[in-house]
Amino acid sequence: MRKVLTTCIYCGCGCGLYLTEDKGLVTGAYPSVNHPVSKGSLCVKGWNCHEFVNRMDRLTHPLIKENGAFRKATWKEAIDLITKKFKAISSETGADSVAFLSSAKTSNEENYLMMKLARAVYKTNNVDHCARLCHASTVAGLAATFGSGAMTNSINEFEEADCYLITGSDTTAQHPLIGSRIINSVLERDAKLVVVDPRKIELEKYSTIYLQQKNGTDVAWINGMMRVIIEEGLEDKEYVEERTEGFCDLKKLVEEYTPRYVEKITTIPAEKLIEAARIYATTKKAMIVYSMGITQHTTGVDNVKSLANLAMLTGHVGRASTGVNPLRGQNNVQGACDLGALSNVYSGYQKVTDETAREKFEKAWEVEGLPGNIGLTVTEIISGLDGGKVRGLYIMGENPMISDPDSNHVRKCLENAEFLVVQDLFLTDTARFADVVLPGASFAEKDGTFTNTERRCERIRKTVDPPGEARADWEILCDVAKASGYRGMDYTDPAEIMEEIREVTPIYGGMRYDRLDSYGLQWPCPSLDHPGTPYLHKEKFAKGLGTFMPRPFIEPVESPDDEFNFILSTGRIYWHWHTRTLTGRTSTLEREAPKPFVEIHPEDAEKLGIKDEETVKVTSRRGNVSLAARITGKVAPGSCFIPFHYREAAANVLTINAVDPVAKIPEYKVCAVKVEKI
Amino acid sequence: MIIKKISKSDIGELLRQSVEKWETYVPVDTDQGDTLFTLLPKEGSELENALEKVNLKDEWTVISPKDIFFPQLETMFSFEKDNIKEEVESSKKLIFGLKPCDVKGILFADAFFKRNLDDKYYLSRAEDRVIVAIGCLQPPRPEACFCTSAKTGPFIEEGFDLQLVDAGDEYIVEVASDKGREFVDLYPELFKDAEGDVSRSARKIKSDAADAVKVEVDFEKALAIMKGDPDLKENYERISERCLYCGACVYACPTCTCFNVFDDNKQDKGIRKRNWDACIFEGYTREASQHNPRKEKSVRAARRYEHKLKYDYKVNDVSGCVACGRCLASCPVNIGISKFIEEITTNKRIM
């Protein structure tokens, strides 16, 4: 029985936990006492994160599809076929005919290699991953206003804050060990809590004030708060003067957003908006916390910029226990972005359009002609399969069949894919469409690093061997590169990959493995003697002066009408993770939440004559699903909520693939549906 | 009771010799700075490295070492068509450096797994074992340990084979059982006869240790109150509303022994496994018909506190709580049984 410290596979909290190994199997998981996030605690997913690793239906050997059925293949056969196809497609119709989807569930090293494979070997910037679907708006919005697109502060700083403004984050469900810090602060230290959410999330119980806005009206209430703050002289004048630019434009734009006007747009009572603005503005240590409820809109970037404006206006950036804190969803979505698995940047957010950056990477990778055009994003790549703009797609550890908007469209695209490779732990709904399936190793079966939401780069450690012939993603990617004729992807272990990352990625410059050994380091960490950075923008913003970027309110793309008269929002629940590939194979978690449901308000249920747990049909312009009605006051009348975990009634059959014009993030949080009794 | 002593500098040698005979579990510091109950490697540099990091100070090891006998996830048997292969583990074990509250927990679990039906998976793992307890000079979880209130620590009177009392450069060794005597007799060069009035020294050490425990509650009163079936609905509702349902209070509890059984199968092959379960989960009592006698969160909270402080006390005259404070220490939202006890015995709202 061995116990190995590693990092949890689920959310962005990045809890440190020990896996127990016995006779080659992982038999337990429990928290590290001294890890700065877990401190002896975990959420239920963490305590149970070992179980899926041993499941018998893990993929154990490569599969090649022939005549519509999979057959076992050797690694050589599979990799030769992939390289043959990708090279042929690439030379026939150009480098941008192939694309690569990286994964926020895999390690930093693997994300770096995926983008290196796409860019250095296949000369395309068509590499992206699911951050596009969660925090692309954050990366764009905070980079524009602050100069850095990451969570500004640290998880432990929640323990000292005196006010939280939580919006679009069901924190106790999605980031339980951050949610717990908020609950404890409210109950034990009388910290103030402002919750702004269309859905009465668990934290609403603890809120000092709760504002229930209509879905998709965030820019309006944030502008309204800023107007109240300016009108009442509550802004931090010195801070605005010394550290920011563009205040006059902001003042001018928000003038229109009087509390009464905002009430009309958002349904938030004017006096509540005023009170909430006062609480946030007058508390010195106040943190803004947000997540998908802000980002997953066609105005996602506008929403993020508006929150950044609000924080700058009140001087709430650049000190401990303040800041704008986007909580990153996946365990390594921060890292996947940091390491350049995005269509527009190399690792460390160095732009592919910047010639100096390209030259730097050409030199480091010993290649010529790195492409300077911005590549396709997740939804563009998937759509590109239909019609042949993208002819070859390599997906590592993602399940777009369930996770991407408008599933019927996704299905059609995957069906029409000319050549599809899927590398995963299980035969997912997406993998069923693949021409080649490659078995990957789980987090318990390989070394590497994850970077959590507070920018903490920390180790994962191999505890057991992968099953059968399954191999670590980094090993597979190196073999594909090698078979494709590239000699620059040959490493003995992930530590060696990190050495290369350090050289080309300034924010990771000091992340040598021996320095990460205990509980990791927070970027920016530019050199080997740098202690890491708990909070950003101290004394000055990453870009110098912070820039106010005032945005006007714009309606969501699809609003309810006479036929589709409900607003649908999608999200996650506490017990499951994303497409349920892992949590659906974890007995305790699956038992707690075995079936899909739609939350509807009691008034609506009465009108429609629907009983609790009765099966109903929910239809949008794109498709329909049947699932149990859960009657609850959590949602507002006229609204409903469906968790997107369940393939049995996939919420994304209903969602719209309209995207933010800048970040290309889909509007998962608002579409119009009708609800019917069956 | 026989009293021996052993020099602290001889502990490494004792463990080096013991691994030859026993699977030896002892608290060891990890490279990263936590202390965990760890199975010592059998030999070589791995053993030597581990021995250097053995830590018998008063450290918080997160979960009680109940997982040595009752793993978080275990295989009961595997099957392929009609063939069934059962997996029963039965090595000889030395559990060295167990805290008194954890010893109490293991004794409690032993009794549970023997009640009504012998649980062979647990009993075979636990059957052949030597328990070397070590008392706490300082509470490992200073904000949570309340053993003096329940008289379960910081030293124990029975249920162990040996108990070590930290007396500076050496341990006073209390030998409480035949197994303990056989153990010290095996290593006469390491276990020396105690000279002088060691009992008195031990008494003083134990009394200072008891004074170091800061959390105090009226445990006896709580048991008496719980026996009387009080109406604590308000407490249970408050607790169950605050709870995040992580399961830590149950998983970390030395006396929690509930498990769920499930099959992992593929075509005609499969493995029947069991894993730790928790009564606070909705699915714990959900029946096949979907009816659930404990659907309400507060009823589930009641179940937990009643199990710890009422049922076993009523039936077996033993408390189901050993006052280790692990539930509070691992709870992300600071709920703990000591706080519950304080609430019901003082009528004050603590949580």
mmCIF file with all atom_site columns, N, CA, C and O in Angstrom, chain A residues 252-286:
data_model
loop_
_atom_site.group_PDB
_atom_site.id
_atom_site.type_symbol
_atom_site.label_atom_id
_atom_site.label_alt_id
_atom_site.label_comp_id
_atom_site.label_asym_id
_atom_site.label_entity_id
_atom_site.label_seq_id
_atom_site.pdbx_PDB_ins_code
_atom_site.Cartn_x
_atom_site.Cartn_y
_atom_site.Cartn_z
_atom_site.occupancy
_atom_site.B_iso_or_equiv
_atom_site.pdbx_formal_charge
_atom_site.auth_seq_id
_atom_site.auth_comp_id
_atom_site.auth_asym_id
_atom_site.auth_atom_id
_atom_site.pdbx_PDB_model_num
ATOM 1   N N  . LYS A 1 252 ? -19.413 58.522 -18.882 1.00 0.00 ? 252 LYS A N  1
ATOM 2   C CA . LYS A 1 252 ? -20.366 58.936 -19.896 1.00 0.00 ? 252 LYS A CA 1
ATOM 3   C C  . LYS A 1 252 ? -21.304 57.766 -20.264 1.00 0.00 ? 252 LYS A C  1
ATOM 4   O O  . LYS A 1 252 ? -22.517 57.938 -20.341 1.00 0.00 ? 252 LYS A O  1
ATOM 5   N N  . LEU A 1 253 ? -20.718 56.608 -20.451 1.00 0.00 ? 253 LEU A N  1
ATOM 6   C CA . LEU A 1 253 ? -21.544 55.479 -20.889 1.00 0.00 ? 253 LEU A CA 1
ATOM 7   C C  . LEU A 1 253 ? -22.532 55.028 -19.819 1.00 0.00 ? 253 LEU A C  1
ATOM 8   O O  . LEU A 1 253 ? -23.688 54.725 -20.105 1.00 0.00 ? 253 LEU A O  1
ATOM 9   N N  . VAL A 1 254 ? -22.089 54.975 -18.567 1.00 0.00 ? 254 VAL A N  1
ATOM 10  C CA . VAL A 1 254 ? -22.978 54.420 -17.535 1.00 0.00 ? 254 VAL A CA 1
ATOM 11  C C  . VAL A 1 254 ? -24.066 55.404 -17.107 1.00 0.00 ? 254 VAL A C  1
ATOM 12  O O  . VAL A 1 254 ? -25.033 55.017 -16.443 1.00 0.00 ? 254 VAL A O  1
ATOM 13  N N  . GLU A 1 255 ? -23.918 56.663 -17.494 1.00 0.00 ? 255 GLU A N  1
ATOM 14  C CA . GLU A 1 255 ? -24.884 57.708 -17.136 1.00 0.00 ? 255 GLU A CA 1
ATOM 15  C C  . GLU A 1 255 ? -26.339 57.265 -17.405 1.00 0.00 ? 255 GLU A C  1
ATOM 16  O O  . GLU A 1 255 ? -27.242 57.490 -16.605 1.00 0.00 ? 255 GLU A O  1
ATOM 17  N N  . GLU A 1 256 ? -26.502 56.591 -18.515 1.00 0.00 ? 256 GLU A N  1
ATOM 18  C CA . GLU A 1 256 ? -27.825 56.172 -18.952 1.00 0.00 ? 256 GLU A CA 1
ATOM 19  C C  . GLU A 1 256 ? -28.440 55.088 -18.031 1.00 0.00 ? 256 GLU A C  1
ATOM 20  O O  . GLU A 1 256 ? -29.656 54.935 -17.957 1.00 0.00 ? 256 GLU A O  1
ATOM 21  N N  . TYR A 1 257 ? -27.566 54.330 -17.335 1.00 0.00 ? 257 TYR A N  1
ATOM 22  C CA . TYR A 1 257 ? -28.030 53.147 -16.602 1.00 0.00 ? 257 TYR A CA 1
ATOM 23  C C  . TYR A 1 257 ? -28.516 53.500 -15.199 1.00 0.00 ? 257 TYR A C  1
ATOM 24  O O  . TYR A 1 257 ? -27.939 53.076 -14.200 1.00 0.00 ? 257 TYR A O  1
ATOM 25  N N  . THR A 1 258 ? -29.559 54.258 -15.133 1.00 0.00 ? 258 THR A N  1
ATOM 26  C CA . THR A 1 258 ? -30.131 54.591 -13.822 1.00 0.00 ? 258 THR A CA 1
ATOM 27  C C  . THR A 1 258 ? -30.737 53.323 -13.237 1.00 0.00 ? 258 THR A C  1
ATOM 28  O O  . THR A 1 258 ? -31.125 52.406 -13.977 1.00 0.00 ? 258 THR A O  1
ATOM 29  N N  . PRO A 1 259 ? -30.834 53.257 -11.914 1.00 0.00 ? 259 PRO A N  1
ATOM 30  C CA . PRO A 1 259 ? -31.416 52.056 -11.301 1.00 0.00 ? 259 PRO A CA 1
ATOM 31  C C  . PRO A 1 259 ? -32.786 51.703 -11.872 1.00 0.00 ? 259 PRO A C  1
ATOM 32  O O  . PRO A 1 259 ? -33.110 50.525 -12.051 1.00 0.00 ? 259 PRO A O  1
ATOM 33  N N  . ARG A 1 260 ? -33.600 52.706 -12.191 1.00 0.00 ? 260 ARG A N  1
ATOM 34  C CA . ARG A 1 260 ? -34.935 52.421 -12.756 1.00 0.00 ? 260 ARG A CA 1
ATOM 35  C C  . ARG A 1 260 ? -34.822 51.785 -14.144 1.00 0.00 ? 260 ARG A C  1
ATOM 36  O O  . ARG A 1 260 ? -35.537 50.836 -14.474 1.00 0.00 ? 260 ARG A O  1
ATOM 37  N N  . TYR A 1 261 ? -33.905 52.338 -14.940 1.00 0.00 ? 261 TYR A N  1
ATOM 38  C CA . TYR A 1 261 ? -33.691 51.809 -16.290 1.00 0.00 ? 261 TYR A CA 1
ATOM 39  C C  . TYR A 1 261 ? -33.167 50.362 -16.198 1.00 0.00 ? 261 TYR A C  1
ATOM 40  O O  . TYR A 1 261 ? -33.631 49.466 -16.919 1.00 0.00 ? 261 TYR A O  1
ATOM 41  N N  . VAL A 1 262 ? -32.244 50.148 -15.273 1.00 0.00 ? 262 VAL A N  1
ATOM 42  C CA . VAL A 1 262 ? -31.674 48.812 -15.101 1.00 0.00 ? 262 VAL A CA 1
ATOM 43  C C  . VAL A 1 262 ? -32.758 47.834 -14.633 1.00 0.00 ? 262 VAL A C  1
ATOM 44  O O  . VAL A 1 262 ? -32.816 46.682 -15.065 1.00 0.00 ? 262 VAL A O  1
ATOM 45  N N  . GLU A 1 263 ? -33.634 48.309 -13.780 1.00 0.00 ? 263 GLU A N  1
ATOM 46  C CA . GLU A 1 263 ? -34.721 47.453 -13.296 1.00 0.00 ? 263 GLU A CA 1
ATOM 47  C C  . GLU A 1 263 ? -35.570 46.954 -14.463 1.00 0.00 ? 263 GLU A C  1
ATOM 48  O O  . GLU A 1 263 ? -35.969 45.796 -14.507 1.00 0.00 ? 263 GLU A O  1
ATOM 49  N N  . LYS A 1 264 ? -35.822 47.870 -15.408 1.00 0.00 ? 264 LYS A N  1
ATOM 50  C CA . LYS A 1 264 ? -36.625 47.483 -16.569 1.00 0.00 ? 264 LYS A CA 1
ATOM 51  C C  . LYS A 1 264 ? -35.961 46.371 -17.374 1.00 0.00 ? 264 LYS A C  1
ATOM 52  O O  . LYS A 1 264 ? -36.613 45.453 -17.846 1.00 0.00 ? 264 LYS A O  1
ATOM 53  N N  . ILE A 1 265 ? -34.640 46.474 -17.525 1.00 0.00 ? 265 ILE A N  1
ATOM 54  C CA . ILE A 1 265 ? -33.926 45.465 -18.327 1.00 0.00 ? 265 ILE A CA 1
ATOM 55  C C  . ILE A 1 265 ? -33.764 44.155 -17.558 1.00 0.00 ? 265 ILE A C  1
ATOM 56  O O  . ILE A 1 265 ? -33.969 43.077 -18.095 1.00 0.00 ? 265 ILE A O  1
ATOM 57  N N  . THR A 1 266 ? -33.394 44.286 -16.282 1.00 0.00 ? 266 THR A N  1
ATOM 58  C CA . THR A 1 266 ? -32.922 43.095 -15.545 1.00 0.00 ? 266 THR A CA 1
ATOM 59  C C  . THR A 1 266 ? -33.951 42.500 -14.604 1.00 0.00 ? 266 THR A C  1
ATOM 60  O O  . THR A 1 266 ? -33.768 41.374 -14.136 1.00 0.00 ? 266 THR A O  1
ATOM 61  N N  . THR A 1 267 ? -34.962 43.245 -14.260 1.00 0.00 ? 267 THR A N  1
ATOM 62  C CA . THR A 1 267 ? -35.961 42.938 -13.212 1.00 0.00 ? 267 THR A CA 1
ATOM 63  C C  . THR A 1 267 ? -35.404 43.074 -11.788 1.00 0.00 ? 267 THR A C  1
ATOM 64  O O  . THR A 1 267 ? -36.087 42.748 -10.819 1.00 0.00 ? 267 THR A O  1
ATOM 65  N N  . ILE A 1 268 ? -34.169 43.534 -11.650 1.00 0.00 ? 268 ILE A N  1
ATOM 66  C CA . ILE A 1 268 ? -33.624 43.747 -10.291 1.00 0.00 ? 268 ILE A CA 1
ATOM 67  C C  . ILE A 1 268 ? -34.228 45.039 -9.731  1.00 0.00 ? 268 ILE A C  1
ATOM 68  O O  . ILE A 1 268 ? -34.050 46.098 -10.336 1.00 0.00 ? 268 ILE A O  1
ATOM 69  N N  . PRO A 1 269 ? -34.892 44.984 -8.583  1.00 0.00 ? 269 PRO A N  1
ATOM 70  C CA . PRO A 1 269 ? -35.460 46.205 -8.015  1.00 0.00 ? 269 PRO A CA 1
ATOM 71  C C  . PRO A 1 269 ? -34.384 47.281 -7.808  1.00 0.00 ? 269 PRO A C  1
ATOM 72  O O  . PRO A 1 269 ? -33.289 46.981 -7.318  1.00 0.00 ? 269 PRO A O  1
ATOM 73  N N  . ALA A 1 270 ? -34.716 48.514 -8.171  1.00 0.00 ? 270 ALA A N  1
ATOM 74  C CA . ALA A 1 270 ? -33.743 49.608 -8.143  1.00 0.00 ? 270 ALA A CA 1
ATOM 75  C C  . ALA A 1 270 ? -33.062 49.754 -6.781  1.00 0.00 ? 270 ALA A C  1
ATOM 76  O O  . ALA A 1 270 ? -31.835 49.893 -6.689  1.00 0.00 ? 270 ALA A O  1
ATOM 77  N N  . GLU A 1 271 ? -33.862 49.661 -5.715  1.00 0.00 ? 271 GLU A N  1
ATOM 78  C CA . GLU A 1 271 ? -33.265 49.898 -4.378  1.00 0.00 ? 271 GLU A CA 1
ATOM 79  C C  . GLU A 1 271 ? -32.280 48.791 -3.998  1.00 0.00 ? 271 GLU A C  1
ATOM 80  O O  . GLU A 1 271 ? -31.293 49.018 -3.309  1.00 0.00 ? 271 GLU A O  1
ATOM 81  N N  . LYS A 1 272 ? -32.548 47.581 -4.498  1.00 0.00 ? 272 LYS A N  1
ATOM 82  C CA . LYS A 1 272 ? -31.614 46.478 -4.216  1.00 0.00 ? 272 LYS A CA 1
ATOM 83  C C  . LYS A 1 272 ? -30.286 46.693 -4.933  1.00 0.00 ? 272 LYS A C  1
ATOM 84  O O  . LYS A 1 272 ? -29.211 46.426 -4.395  1.00 0.00 ? 272 LYS A O  1
ATOM 85  N N  . LEU A 1 273 ? -30.381 47.180 -6.158  1.00 0.00 ? 273 LEU A N  1
ATOM 86  C CA . LEU A 1 273 ? -29.164 47.439 -6.929  1.00 0.00 ? 273 LEU A CA 1
ATOM 87  C C  . LEU A 1 273 ? -28.316 48.488 -6.211  1.00 0.00 ? 273 LEU A C  1
ATOM 88  O O  . LEU A 1 273 ? -27.090 48.341 -6.087  1.00 0.00 ? 273 LEU A O  1
ATOM 89  N N  . ILE A 1 274 ? -28.988 49.524 -5.714  1.00 0.00 ? 274 ILE A N  1
ATOM 90  C CA . ILE A 1 274 ? -28.269 50.606 -5.021  1.00 0.00 ? 274 ILE A CA 1
ATOM 91  C C  . ILE A 1 274 ? -27.592 50.067 -3.766  1.00 0.00 ? 274 ILE A C  1
ATOM 92  O O  . ILE A 1 274 ? -26.410 50.304 -3.525  1.00 0.00 ? 274 ILE A O  1
ATOM 93  N N  . GLU A 1 275 ? -28.343 49.267 -3.011  1.00 0.00 ? 275 GLU A N  1
ATOM 94  C CA . GLU A 1 275 ? -27.775 48.734 -1.767  1.00 0.00 ? 275 GLU A CA 1
ATOM 95  C C  . GLU A 1 275 ? -26.571 47.839 -2.057  1.00 0.00 ? 275 GLU A C  1
ATOM 96  O O  . GLU A 1 275 ? -25.529 47.923 -1.395  1.00 0.00 ? 275 GLU A O  1
ATOM 97  N N  . ALA A 1 276 ? -26.703 46.983 -3.059  1.00 0.00 ? 276 ALA A N  1
ATOM 98  C CA . ALA A 1 276 ? -25.605 46.072 -3.400  1.00 0.00 ? 276 ALA A CA 1
ATOM 99  C C  . ALA A 1 276 ? -24.376 46.859 -3.847  1.00 0.00 ? 276 ALA A C  1
ATOM 100 O O  . ALA A 1 276 ? -23.238 46.544 -3.455  1.00 0.00 ? 276 ALA A O  1
ATOM 101 N N  . ALA A 1 277 ? -24.599 47.905 -4.636  1.00 0.00 ? 277 ALA A N  1
ATOM 102 C CA . ALA A 1 277 ? -23.470 48.726 -5.103  1.00 0.00 ? 277 ALA A CA 1
ATOM 103 C C  . ALA A 1 277 ? -22.756 49.364 -3.919  1.00 0.00 ? 277 ALA A C  1
ATOM 104 O O  . ALA A 1 277 ? -21.515 49.403 -3.857  1.00 0.00 ? 277 ALA A O  1
ATOM 105 N N  . ARG A 1 278 ? -23.519 49.829 -2.958  1.00 0.00 ? 278 ARG A N  1
ATOM 106 C CA . ARG A 1 278 ? -22.914 50.464 -1.768  1.00 0.00 ? 278 ARG A CA 1
ATOM 107 C C  . ARG A 1 278 ? -22.090 49.459 -0.972  1.00 0.00 ? 278 ARG A C  1
ATOM 108 O O  . ARG A 1 278 ? -20.985 49.764 -0.542  1.00 0.00 ? 278 ARG A O  1
ATOM 109 N N  . ILE A 1 279 ? -22.656 48.270 -0.785  1.00 0.00 ? 279 ILE A N  1
ATOM 110 C CA . ILE A 1 279 ? -21.922 47.260 0.002   1.00 0.00 ? 279 ILE A CA 1
ATOM 111 C C  . ILE A 1 279 ? -20.582 46.955 -0.663  1.00 0.00 ? 279 ILE A C  1
ATOM 112 O O  . ILE A 1 279 ? -19.537 46.966 -0.018  1.00 0.00 ? 279 ILE A O  1
ATOM 113 N N  . TYR A 1 280 ? -20.614 46.707 -1.963  1.00 0.00 ? 280 TYR A N  1
ATOM 114 C CA . TYR A 1 280 ? -19.371 46.339 -2.656  1.00 0.00 ? 280 TYR A CA 1
ATOM 115 C C  . TYR A 1 280 ? -18.367 47.495 -2.648  1.00 0.00 ? 280 TYR A C  1
ATOM 116 O O  . TYR A 1 280 ? -17.179 47.298 -2.370  1.00 0.00 ? 280 TYR A O  1
ATOM 117 N N  . ALA A 1 281 ? -18.874 48.699 -2.918  1.00 0.00 ? 281 ALA A N  1
ATOM 118 C CA . ALA A 1 281 ? -17.949 49.838 -3.063  1.00 0.00 ? 281 ALA A CA 1
ATOM 119 C C  . ALA A 1 281 ? -17.329 50.263 -1.737  1.00 0.00 ? 281 ALA A C  1
ATOM 120 O O  . ALA A 1 281 ? -16.192 50.734 -1.704  1.00 0.00 ? 281 ALA A O  1
ATOM 121 N N  . THR A 1 282 ? -18.053 50.092 -0.651  1.00 0.00 ? 282 THR A N  1
ATOM 122 C CA . THR A 1 282 ? -17.561 50.627 0.622   1.00 0.00 ? 282 THR A CA 1
ATOM 123 C C  . THR A 1 282 ? -16.806 49.607 1.463   1.00 0.00 ? 282 THR A C  1
ATOM 124 O O  . THR A 1 282 ? -16.349 49.930 2.552   1.00 0.00 ? 282 THR A O  1
ATOM 125 N N  . THR A 1 283 ? -16.684 48.385 0.978   1.00 0.00 ? 283 THR A N  1
ATOM 126 C CA . THR A 1 283 ? -15.892 47.406 1.732   1.00 0.00 ? 283 THR A CA 1
ATOM 127 C C  . THR A 1 283 ? -14.499 47.347 1.120   1.00 0.00 ? 283 THR A C  1
ATOM 128 O O  . THR A 1 283 ? -14.349 47.199 -0.089  1.00 0.00 ? 283 THR A O  1
ATOM 129 N N  . LYS A 1 284 ? -13.515 47.490 1.978   1.00 0.00 ? 284 LYS A N  1
ATOM 130 C CA . LYS A 1 284 ? -12.153 47.594 1.466   1.00 0.00 ? 284 LYS A CA 1
ATOM 131 C C  . LYS A 1 284 ? -11.664 46.283 0.839   1.00 0.00 ? 284 LYS A C  1
ATOM 132 O O  . LYS A 1 284 ? -11.117 46.277 -0.257  1.00 0.00 ? 284 LYS A O  1
ATOM 133 N N  . LYS A 1 285 ? -11.878 45.184 1.553   1.00 0.00 ? 285 LYS A N  1
ATOM 134 C CA . LYS A 1 285 ? -11.429 43.906 1.011   1.00 0.00 ? 285 LYS A CA 1
ATOM 135 C C  . LYS A 1 285 ? -12.613 43.187 0.374   1.00 0.00 ? 285 LYS A C  1
ATOM 136 O O  . LYS A 1 285 ? -13.310 42.409 1.026   1.00 0.00 ? 285 LYS A O  1
ATOM 137 N N  . ALA A 1 286 ? -12.859 43.515 -0.883  1.00 0.00 ? 286 ALA A N  1
ATOM 138 C CA . ALA A 1 286 ? -14.017 42.955 -1.584  1.00 0.00 ? 286 ALA A CA 1
ATOM 139 C C  . ALA A 1 286 ? -13.555 42.210 -2.830  1.00 0.00 ? 286 ALA A C  1
ATOM 140 O O  . ALA A 1 286 ? -12.773 42.739 -3.621  1.00 0.00 ? 286 ALA A O  1
#
